Short mmCIF file of C-alpha atoms in Angstrom, two decimals:
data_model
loop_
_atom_site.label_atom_id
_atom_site.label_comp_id
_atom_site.label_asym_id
_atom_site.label_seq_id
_atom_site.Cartn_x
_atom_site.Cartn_y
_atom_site.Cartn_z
CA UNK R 1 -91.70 33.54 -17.20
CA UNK R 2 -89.55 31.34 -15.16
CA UNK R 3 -92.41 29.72 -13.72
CA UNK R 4 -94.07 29.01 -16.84
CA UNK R 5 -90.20 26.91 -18.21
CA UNK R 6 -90.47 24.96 -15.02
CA UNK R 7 -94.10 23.43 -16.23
CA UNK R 8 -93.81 19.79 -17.57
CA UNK R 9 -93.87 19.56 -21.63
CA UNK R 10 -97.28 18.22 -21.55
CA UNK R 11 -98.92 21.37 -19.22
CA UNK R 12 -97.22 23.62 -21.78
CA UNK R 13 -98.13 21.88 -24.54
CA UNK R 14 -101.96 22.31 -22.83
CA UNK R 15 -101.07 26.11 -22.71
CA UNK R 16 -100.00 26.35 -26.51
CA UNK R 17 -103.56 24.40 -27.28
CA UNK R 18 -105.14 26.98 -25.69
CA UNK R 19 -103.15 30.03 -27.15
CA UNK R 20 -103.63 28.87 -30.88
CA UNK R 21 -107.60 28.69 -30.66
CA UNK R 22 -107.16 32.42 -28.88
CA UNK R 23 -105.09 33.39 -31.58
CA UNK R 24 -106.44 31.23 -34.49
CA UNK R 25 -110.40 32.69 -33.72
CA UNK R 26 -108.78 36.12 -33.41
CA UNK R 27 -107.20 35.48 -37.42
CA UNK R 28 -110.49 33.79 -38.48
CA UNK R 29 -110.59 37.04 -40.57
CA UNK R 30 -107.00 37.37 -42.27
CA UNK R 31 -106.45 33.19 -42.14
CA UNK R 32 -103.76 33.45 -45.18
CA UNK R 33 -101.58 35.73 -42.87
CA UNK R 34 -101.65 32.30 -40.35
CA UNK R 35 -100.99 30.30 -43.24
CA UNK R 36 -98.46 32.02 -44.86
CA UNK R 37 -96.04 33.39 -41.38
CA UNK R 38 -97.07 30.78 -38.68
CA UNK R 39 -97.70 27.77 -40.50
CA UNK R 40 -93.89 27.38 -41.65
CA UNK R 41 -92.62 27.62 -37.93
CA UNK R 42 -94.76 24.78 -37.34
CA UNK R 43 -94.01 22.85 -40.09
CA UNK R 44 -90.18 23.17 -39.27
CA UNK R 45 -91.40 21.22 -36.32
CA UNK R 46 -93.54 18.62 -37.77
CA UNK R 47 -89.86 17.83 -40.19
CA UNK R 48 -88.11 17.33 -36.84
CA UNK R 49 -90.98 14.99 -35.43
CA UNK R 50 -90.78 13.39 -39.17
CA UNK R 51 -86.73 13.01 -39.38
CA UNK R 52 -86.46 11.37 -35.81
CA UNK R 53 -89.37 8.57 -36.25
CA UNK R 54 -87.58 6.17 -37.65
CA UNK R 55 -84.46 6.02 -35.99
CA UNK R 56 -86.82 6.67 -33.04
CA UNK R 57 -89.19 3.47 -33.46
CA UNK R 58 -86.38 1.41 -34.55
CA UNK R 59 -83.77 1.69 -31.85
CA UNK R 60 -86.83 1.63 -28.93
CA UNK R 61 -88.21 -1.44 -30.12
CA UNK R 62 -84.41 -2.58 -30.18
CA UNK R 63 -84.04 -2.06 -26.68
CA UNK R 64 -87.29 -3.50 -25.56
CA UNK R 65 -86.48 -6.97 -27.05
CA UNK R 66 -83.10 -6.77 -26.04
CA UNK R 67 -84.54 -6.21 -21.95
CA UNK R 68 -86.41 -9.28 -22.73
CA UNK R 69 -83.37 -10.98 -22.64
CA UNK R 70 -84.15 -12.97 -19.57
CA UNK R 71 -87.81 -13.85 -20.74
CA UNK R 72 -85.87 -17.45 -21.80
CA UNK R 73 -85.04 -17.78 -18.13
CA UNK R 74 -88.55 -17.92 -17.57
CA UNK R 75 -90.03 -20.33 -19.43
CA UNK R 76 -93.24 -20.54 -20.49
CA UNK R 77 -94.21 -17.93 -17.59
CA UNK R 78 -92.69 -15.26 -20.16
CA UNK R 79 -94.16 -16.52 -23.39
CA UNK R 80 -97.60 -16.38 -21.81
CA UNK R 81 -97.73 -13.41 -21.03
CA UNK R 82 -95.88 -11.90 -23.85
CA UNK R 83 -98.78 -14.00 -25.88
CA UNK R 84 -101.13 -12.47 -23.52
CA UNK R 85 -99.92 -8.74 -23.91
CA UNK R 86 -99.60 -8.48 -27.66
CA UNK R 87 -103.23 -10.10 -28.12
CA UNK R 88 -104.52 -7.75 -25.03
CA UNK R 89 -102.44 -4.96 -26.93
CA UNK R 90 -104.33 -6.20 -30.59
CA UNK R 91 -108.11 -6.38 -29.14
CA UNK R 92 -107.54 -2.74 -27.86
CA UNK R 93 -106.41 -1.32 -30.80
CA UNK R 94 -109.43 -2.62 -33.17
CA UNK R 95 -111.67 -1.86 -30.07
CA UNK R 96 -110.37 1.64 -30.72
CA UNK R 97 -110.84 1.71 -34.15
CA UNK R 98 -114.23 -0.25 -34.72
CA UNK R 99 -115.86 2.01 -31.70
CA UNK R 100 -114.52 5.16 -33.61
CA UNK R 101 -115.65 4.08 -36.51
CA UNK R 102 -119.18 3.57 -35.88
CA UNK R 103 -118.92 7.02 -33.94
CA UNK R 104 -117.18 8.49 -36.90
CA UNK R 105 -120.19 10.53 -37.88
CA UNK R 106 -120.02 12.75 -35.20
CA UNK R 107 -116.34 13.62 -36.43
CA UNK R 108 -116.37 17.44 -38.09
CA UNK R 109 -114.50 17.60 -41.65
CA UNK R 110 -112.14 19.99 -41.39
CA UNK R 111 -109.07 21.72 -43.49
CA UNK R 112 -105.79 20.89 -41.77
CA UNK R 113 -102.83 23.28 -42.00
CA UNK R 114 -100.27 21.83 -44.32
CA UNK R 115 -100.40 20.48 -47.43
CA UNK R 116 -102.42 17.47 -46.47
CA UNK R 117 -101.11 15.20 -48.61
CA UNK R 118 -102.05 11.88 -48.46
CA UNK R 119 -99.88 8.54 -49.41
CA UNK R 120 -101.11 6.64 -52.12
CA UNK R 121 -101.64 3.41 -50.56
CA UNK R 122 -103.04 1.18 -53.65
CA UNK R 123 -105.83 -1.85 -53.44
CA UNK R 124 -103.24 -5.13 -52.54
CA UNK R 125 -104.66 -8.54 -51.57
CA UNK R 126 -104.46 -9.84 -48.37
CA UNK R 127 -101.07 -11.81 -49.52
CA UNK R 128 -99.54 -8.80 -51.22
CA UNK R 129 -100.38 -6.76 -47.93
CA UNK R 130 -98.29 -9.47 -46.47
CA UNK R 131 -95.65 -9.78 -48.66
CA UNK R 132 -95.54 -5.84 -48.68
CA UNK R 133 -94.58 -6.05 -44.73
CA UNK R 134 -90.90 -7.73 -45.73
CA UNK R 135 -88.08 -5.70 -47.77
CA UNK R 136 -86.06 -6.81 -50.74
CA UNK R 137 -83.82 -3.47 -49.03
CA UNK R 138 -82.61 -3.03 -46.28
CA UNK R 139 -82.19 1.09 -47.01
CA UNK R 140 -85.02 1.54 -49.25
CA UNK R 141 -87.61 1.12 -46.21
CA UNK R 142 -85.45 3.84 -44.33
CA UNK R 143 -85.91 6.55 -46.93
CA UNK R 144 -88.65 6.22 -47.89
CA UNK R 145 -90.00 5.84 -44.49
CA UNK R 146 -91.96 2.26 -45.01
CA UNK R 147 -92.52 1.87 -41.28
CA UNK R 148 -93.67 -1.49 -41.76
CA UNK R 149 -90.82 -2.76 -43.13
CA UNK R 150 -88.54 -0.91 -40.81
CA UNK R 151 -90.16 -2.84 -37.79
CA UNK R 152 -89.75 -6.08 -39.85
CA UNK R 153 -85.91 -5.19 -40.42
CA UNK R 154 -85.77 -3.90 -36.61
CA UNK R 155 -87.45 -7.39 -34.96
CA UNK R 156 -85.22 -9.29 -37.15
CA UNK R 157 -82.12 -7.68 -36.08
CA UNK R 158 -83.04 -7.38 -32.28
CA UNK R 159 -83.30 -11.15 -31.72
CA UNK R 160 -80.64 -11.75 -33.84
CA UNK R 161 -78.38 -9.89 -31.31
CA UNK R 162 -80.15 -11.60 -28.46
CA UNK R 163 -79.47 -15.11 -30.05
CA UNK R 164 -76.08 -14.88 -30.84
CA UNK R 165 -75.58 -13.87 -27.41
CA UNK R 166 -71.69 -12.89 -26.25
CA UNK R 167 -70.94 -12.62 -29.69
CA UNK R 168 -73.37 -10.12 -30.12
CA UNK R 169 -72.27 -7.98 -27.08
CA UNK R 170 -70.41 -4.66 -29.11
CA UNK R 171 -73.95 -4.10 -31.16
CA UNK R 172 -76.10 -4.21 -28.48
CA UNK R 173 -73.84 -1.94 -26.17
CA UNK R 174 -73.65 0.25 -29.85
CA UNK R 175 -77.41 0.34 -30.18
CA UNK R 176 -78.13 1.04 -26.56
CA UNK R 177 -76.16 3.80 -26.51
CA UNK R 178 -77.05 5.16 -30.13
CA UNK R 179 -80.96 4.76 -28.30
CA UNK R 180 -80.36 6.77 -25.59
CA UNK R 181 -78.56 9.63 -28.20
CA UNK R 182 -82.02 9.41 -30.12
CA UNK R 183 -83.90 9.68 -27.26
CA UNK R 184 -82.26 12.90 -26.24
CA UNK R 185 -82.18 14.91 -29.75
CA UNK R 186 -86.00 13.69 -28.88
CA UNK R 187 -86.43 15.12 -25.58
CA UNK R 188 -84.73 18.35 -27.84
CA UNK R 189 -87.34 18.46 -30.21
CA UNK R 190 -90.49 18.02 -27.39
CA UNK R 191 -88.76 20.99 -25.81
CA UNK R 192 -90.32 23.00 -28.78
CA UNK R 193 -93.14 21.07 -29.10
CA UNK R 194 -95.31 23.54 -27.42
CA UNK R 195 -93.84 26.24 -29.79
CA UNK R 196 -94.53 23.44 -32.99
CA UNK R 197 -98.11 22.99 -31.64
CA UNK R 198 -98.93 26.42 -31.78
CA UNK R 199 -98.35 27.59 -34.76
CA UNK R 200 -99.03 23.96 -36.47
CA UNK R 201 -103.09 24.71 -34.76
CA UNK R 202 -102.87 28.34 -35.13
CA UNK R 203 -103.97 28.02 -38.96
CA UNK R 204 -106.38 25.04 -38.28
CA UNK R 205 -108.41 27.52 -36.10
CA UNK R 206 -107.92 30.24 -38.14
CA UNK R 207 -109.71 28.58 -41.39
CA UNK R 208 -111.86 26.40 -39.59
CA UNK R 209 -113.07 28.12 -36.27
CA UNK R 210 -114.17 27.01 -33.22
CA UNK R 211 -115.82 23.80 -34.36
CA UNK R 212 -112.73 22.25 -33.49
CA UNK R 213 -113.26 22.67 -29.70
CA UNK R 214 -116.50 20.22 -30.23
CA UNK R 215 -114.06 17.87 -32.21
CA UNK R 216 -111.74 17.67 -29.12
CA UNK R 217 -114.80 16.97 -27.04
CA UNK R 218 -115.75 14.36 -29.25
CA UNK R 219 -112.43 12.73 -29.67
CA UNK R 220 -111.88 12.58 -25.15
CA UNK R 221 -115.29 11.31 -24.93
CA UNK R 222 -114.52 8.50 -27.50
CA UNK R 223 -111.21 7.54 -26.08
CA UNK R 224 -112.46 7.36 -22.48
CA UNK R 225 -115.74 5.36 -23.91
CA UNK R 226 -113.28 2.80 -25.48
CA UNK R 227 -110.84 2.60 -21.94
CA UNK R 228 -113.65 2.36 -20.56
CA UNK R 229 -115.34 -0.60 -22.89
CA UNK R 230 -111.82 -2.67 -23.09
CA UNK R 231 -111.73 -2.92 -19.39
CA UNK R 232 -114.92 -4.50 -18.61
CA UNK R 233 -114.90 -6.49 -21.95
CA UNK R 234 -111.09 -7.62 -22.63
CA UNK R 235 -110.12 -7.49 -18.72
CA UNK R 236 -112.56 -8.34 -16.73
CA UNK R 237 -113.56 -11.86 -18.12
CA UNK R 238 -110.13 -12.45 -18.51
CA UNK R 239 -109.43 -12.08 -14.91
CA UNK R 240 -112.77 -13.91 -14.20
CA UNK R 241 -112.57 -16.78 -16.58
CA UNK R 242 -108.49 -17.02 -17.09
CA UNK R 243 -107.66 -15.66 -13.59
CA UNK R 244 -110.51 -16.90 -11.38
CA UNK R 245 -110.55 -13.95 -9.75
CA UNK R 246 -114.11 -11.74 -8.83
CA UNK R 247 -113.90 -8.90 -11.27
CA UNK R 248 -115.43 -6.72 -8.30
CA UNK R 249 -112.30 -7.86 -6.03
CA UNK R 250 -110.02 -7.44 -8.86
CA UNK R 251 -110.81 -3.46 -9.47
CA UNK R 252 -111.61 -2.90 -5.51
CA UNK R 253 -107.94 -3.91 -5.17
CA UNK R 254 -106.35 -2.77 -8.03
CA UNK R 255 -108.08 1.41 -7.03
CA UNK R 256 -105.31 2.66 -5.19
CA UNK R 257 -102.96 2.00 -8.09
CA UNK R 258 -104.84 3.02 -11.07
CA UNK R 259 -105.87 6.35 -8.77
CA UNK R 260 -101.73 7.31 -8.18
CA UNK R 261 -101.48 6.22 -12.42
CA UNK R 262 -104.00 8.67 -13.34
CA UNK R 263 -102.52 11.29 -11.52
CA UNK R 264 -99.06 10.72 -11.96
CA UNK R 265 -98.93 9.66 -15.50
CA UNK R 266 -96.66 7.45 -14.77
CA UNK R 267 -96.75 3.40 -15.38
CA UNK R 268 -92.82 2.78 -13.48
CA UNK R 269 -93.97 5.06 -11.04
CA UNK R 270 -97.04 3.08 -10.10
CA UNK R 271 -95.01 0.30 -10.12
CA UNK R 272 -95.26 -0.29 -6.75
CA UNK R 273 -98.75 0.96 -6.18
CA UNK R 274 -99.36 -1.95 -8.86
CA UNK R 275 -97.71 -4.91 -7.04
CA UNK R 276 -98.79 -4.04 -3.66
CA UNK R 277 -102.51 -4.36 -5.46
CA UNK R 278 -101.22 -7.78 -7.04
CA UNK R 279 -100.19 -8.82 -3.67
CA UNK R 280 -103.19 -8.21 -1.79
CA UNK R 281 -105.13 -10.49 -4.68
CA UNK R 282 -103.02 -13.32 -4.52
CA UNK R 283 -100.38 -13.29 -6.67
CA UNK R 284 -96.75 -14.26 -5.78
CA UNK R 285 -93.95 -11.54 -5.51
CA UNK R 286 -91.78 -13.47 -7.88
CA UNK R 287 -94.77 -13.42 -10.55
CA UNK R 288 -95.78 -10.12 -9.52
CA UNK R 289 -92.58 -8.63 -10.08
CA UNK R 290 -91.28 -10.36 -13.08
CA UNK R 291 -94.89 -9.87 -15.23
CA UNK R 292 -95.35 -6.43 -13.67
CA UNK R 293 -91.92 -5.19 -14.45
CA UNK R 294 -92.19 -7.05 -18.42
CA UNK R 295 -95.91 -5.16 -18.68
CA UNK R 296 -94.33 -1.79 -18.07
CA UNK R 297 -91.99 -1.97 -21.00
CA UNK R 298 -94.03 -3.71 -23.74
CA UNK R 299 -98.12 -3.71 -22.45
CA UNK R 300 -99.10 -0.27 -23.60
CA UNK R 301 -103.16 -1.05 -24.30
CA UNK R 302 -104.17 2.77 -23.24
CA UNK R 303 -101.62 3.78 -26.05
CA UNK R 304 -102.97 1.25 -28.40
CA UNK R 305 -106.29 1.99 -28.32
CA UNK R 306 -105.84 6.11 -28.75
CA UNK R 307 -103.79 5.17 -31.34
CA UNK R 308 -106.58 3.49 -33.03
CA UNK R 309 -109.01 6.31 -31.89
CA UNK R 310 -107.04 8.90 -33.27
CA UNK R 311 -105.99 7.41 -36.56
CA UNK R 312 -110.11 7.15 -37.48
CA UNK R 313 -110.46 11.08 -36.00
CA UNK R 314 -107.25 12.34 -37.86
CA UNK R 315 -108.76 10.37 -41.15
CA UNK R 316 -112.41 11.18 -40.77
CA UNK R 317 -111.70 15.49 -40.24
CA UNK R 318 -109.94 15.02 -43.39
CA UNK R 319 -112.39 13.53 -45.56
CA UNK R 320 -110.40 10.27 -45.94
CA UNK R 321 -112.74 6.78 -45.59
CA UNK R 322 -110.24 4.23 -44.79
CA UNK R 323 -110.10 0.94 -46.63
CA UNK R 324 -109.54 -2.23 -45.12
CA UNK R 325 -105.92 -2.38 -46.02
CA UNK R 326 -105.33 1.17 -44.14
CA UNK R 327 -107.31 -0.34 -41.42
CA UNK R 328 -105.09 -3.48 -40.89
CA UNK R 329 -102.33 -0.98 -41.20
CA UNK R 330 -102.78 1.17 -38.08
CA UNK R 331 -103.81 -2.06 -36.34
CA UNK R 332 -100.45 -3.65 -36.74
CA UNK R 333 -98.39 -0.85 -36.92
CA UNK R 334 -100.01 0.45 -33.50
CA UNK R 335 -99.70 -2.87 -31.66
CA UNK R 336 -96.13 -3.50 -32.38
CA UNK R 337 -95.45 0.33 -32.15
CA UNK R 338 -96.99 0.44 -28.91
CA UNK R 339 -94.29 -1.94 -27.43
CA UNK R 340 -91.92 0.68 -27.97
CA UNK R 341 -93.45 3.76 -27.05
CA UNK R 342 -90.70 6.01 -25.40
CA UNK R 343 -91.09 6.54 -21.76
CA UNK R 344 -90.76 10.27 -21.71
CA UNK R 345 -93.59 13.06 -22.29
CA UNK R 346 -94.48 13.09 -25.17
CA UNK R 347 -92.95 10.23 -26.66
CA UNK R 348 -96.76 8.98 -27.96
CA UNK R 349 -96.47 11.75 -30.31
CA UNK R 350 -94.00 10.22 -32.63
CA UNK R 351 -95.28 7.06 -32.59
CA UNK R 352 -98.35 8.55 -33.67
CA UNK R 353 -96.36 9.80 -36.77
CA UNK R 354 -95.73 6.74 -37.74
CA UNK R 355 -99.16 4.60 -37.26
CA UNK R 356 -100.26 7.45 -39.52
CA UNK R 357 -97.69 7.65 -41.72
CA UNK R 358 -97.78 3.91 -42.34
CA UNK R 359 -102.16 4.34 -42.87
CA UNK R 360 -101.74 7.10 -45.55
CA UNK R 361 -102.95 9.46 -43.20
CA UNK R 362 -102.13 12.97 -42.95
CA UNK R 363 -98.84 13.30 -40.42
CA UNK R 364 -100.17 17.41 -40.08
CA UNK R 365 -102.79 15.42 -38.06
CA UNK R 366 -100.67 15.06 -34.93
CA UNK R 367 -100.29 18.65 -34.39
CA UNK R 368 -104.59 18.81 -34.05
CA UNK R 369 -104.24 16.34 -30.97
CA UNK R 370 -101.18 17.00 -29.22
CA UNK R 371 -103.07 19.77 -27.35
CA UNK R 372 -104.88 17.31 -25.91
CA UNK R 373 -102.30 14.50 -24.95
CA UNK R 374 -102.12 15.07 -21.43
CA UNK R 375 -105.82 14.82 -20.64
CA UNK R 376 -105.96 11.27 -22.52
CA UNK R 377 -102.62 10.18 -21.31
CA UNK R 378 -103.25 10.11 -17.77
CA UNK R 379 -106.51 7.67 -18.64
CA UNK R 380 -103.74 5.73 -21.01
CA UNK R 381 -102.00 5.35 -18.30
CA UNK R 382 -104.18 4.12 -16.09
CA UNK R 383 -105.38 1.60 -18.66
CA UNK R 384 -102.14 0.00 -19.54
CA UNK R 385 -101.64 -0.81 -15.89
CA UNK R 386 -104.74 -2.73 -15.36
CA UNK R 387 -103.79 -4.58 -17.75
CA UNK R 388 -100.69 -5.38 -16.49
CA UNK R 389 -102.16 -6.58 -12.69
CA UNK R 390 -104.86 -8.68 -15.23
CA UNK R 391 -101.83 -10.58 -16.91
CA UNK R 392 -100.32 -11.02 -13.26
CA UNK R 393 -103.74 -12.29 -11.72
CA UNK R 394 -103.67 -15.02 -15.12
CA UNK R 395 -100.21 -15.74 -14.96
CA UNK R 396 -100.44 -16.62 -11.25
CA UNK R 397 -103.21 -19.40 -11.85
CA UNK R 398 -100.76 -20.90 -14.77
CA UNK R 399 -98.03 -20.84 -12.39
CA UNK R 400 -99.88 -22.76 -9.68
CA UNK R 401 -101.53 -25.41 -12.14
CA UNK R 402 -97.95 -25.64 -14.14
#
């Protein structure tokens, strides 16, 4: 028993995957005695993972514009490749959703535990989608959980705190600290996540037996086809064209650090791993270190793209075809959320809540995946770091032409 508390979140969330399709395909004949005893323990923690989103998405996004502080110092080193991570971060999450939506076929329709409601997200023109992303209220967007409009409200007042600068010294020291509470009733709620998961899949298997081990299958194979896709077609002409760099060189050097990120799961750990490989290609330590160290707090690609992978999965098992509205939803929402995905296990998780929440899709749908985290994270990982060295590689040719 004590061995089993002293495995990460992630293994034992792995575990509780495995338990619920034991248990589920032994209930596939008494599936309303899931639903009506396990299912509630579950959804207790699918309201936790609900309650803490927004206070969640707004304070990390807070604190990554408010490290970005010294991008000004910079110069136009820092706006590059800030322009070059958020359109890197936007090609990988329609890559994710365009591949998984011409793959979307081989998605199974199943019955998710829950109620499986759905938010009514009505036919807008483009402008009214636009108009739509900036509140009239500041609270409204809050309750009702617009996410949205919360990261419009949240952008505005990070830079406002970053612009007024002394002045604005007592509310950033506030929100810092109010970011680290949230991140810690967090790491609370992940400590039951493996409990949540359980009894949250429980009831899936149960009613819709063991087709959803081939939906799993489908859903890795998808996500490692579109790492796999944004590498060589986002990454490697960039370093090629933008970085004039062989591509061959570039991923020959960059090996020993995207080995140590797929098996540490870590993108600060490999930080070093990363700029030794950024070294040995030609870029300067300054550079290196500045647009290495910036990458690891807002480039999150891998993240954006599974988040674009799993929105279309999530959708498609639950009979939902998404419109084009829905679609530009997730892709927004996913890039800018991605910038503020929490650096502990299982932080992806309630970001995930809120792409889908903001898409009108099922939240019950992040229970079905989290099983599964750990096997795409480690790829995620290894992604977002790449992309990171390719930015430093690009960078380093600016700097020597500036």
């Amino acid at each position: 028993m004590k061995r089993l508390l002293h495995l990460s979140v992630t293994t034992q969330i792995f575990l509780a995957l495995v338990l619920a399709i034991v248990a589920g395909y032994a209930m596939q004949g008494c599936p309303d005695v899931a639903e009506a005893y396990i299912k509630p323990l579950g959804t207790i923690f699918l309201n936790l993972l609900k309650f803490i989103v927004v206070p969640l998405v707004m304070l990390s996004i807070i604190a990554g514009i408010l490290s970005m502080e010294d991008v000004s110092k910079v110069g136009r080193l820092g706006i590059r490749a800030l322009l070059y991570f958020s359109l890197t971060t936007l090609a990988a999450v329609t890559l994710g959703l365009g591949v998984s939506t011409l793959l979307r076929g081989f998605f199974p329709v199943i019955t998710l535990s829950g109620d499986g409601e759905v938010a009514d997200v009505p036919e807008l023109s483009f402008m009214d989608q636009i108009v739509g992303f900036f509140p009239s209220n500041i609270l409204e967007p809050i309750t009702t959980t617009s996410m949205m409009q919360v990261i419009v409200i949240t952008v505005f007042f990070g830079f406002a705190i970053v612009h007024v600068g002394e002045r604005g010294r007592a509310a950033r020291e506030l929100l810092l600290s109010f970011n680290e509470v949230v991140q810690q009733i967090l790491a609370y709620i992940m400590a039951i996540a493996p409990f949540g998961v359980f009894c949250m899949l429980t009831p899936v298997v149960a009613v819709n037996g063991p087709q959803v081990l081939g939906s799993y299958a489908m859903l890795i194979a998808v996500a490692y086809l579109c790492f796999a896709l944004h590498a060589l077609v986002v990454y490697a002409p960039c370093v090629k064209v933008l970085g004039k760099t062989g591509v061959v060189r570039f991923f020959r050097e960059m090996l020993p650090a995207m080995l140590f990120a797929y098996s540490s799961d870590s993108s600060v750990a490999t930080l070093p791993y990363t700029m030794g490989s950024t070294r040995r290609l030609g870029v300067r330590e300054d550079v290196g270190n500045f647009v290495l160290s910036l990458g690891a707090t807002v480039n999150m690609d891998g993240v954006a793209i599974y988040l674009g992978v799993t929105s279309v999965f999530i959708a498609t098992c639950c009979g939902i075809d998404l419109t084009m509205q829905q679609y530009m939803a997730v892709a927004l929402s996913a890039t800018i959320a991605s910038i503020g995905t929490p650096g502990i296990p299982g932080g992806s998780l309630a970001l995930m809540a809120m792409v889908f929440g903001s898409a009108g899709i099922p939240i019950e749908g992040v229970a079905l995946v989290a099983g599964i985290d750990r096997i795409v994270d480690m790829a995620r990982t290894t992604m977002s770091i790449t992309g990171d060295a390719s930015c430093a590689v690009v960078m380093q040719r600016f700097y020597d032409n500036k």
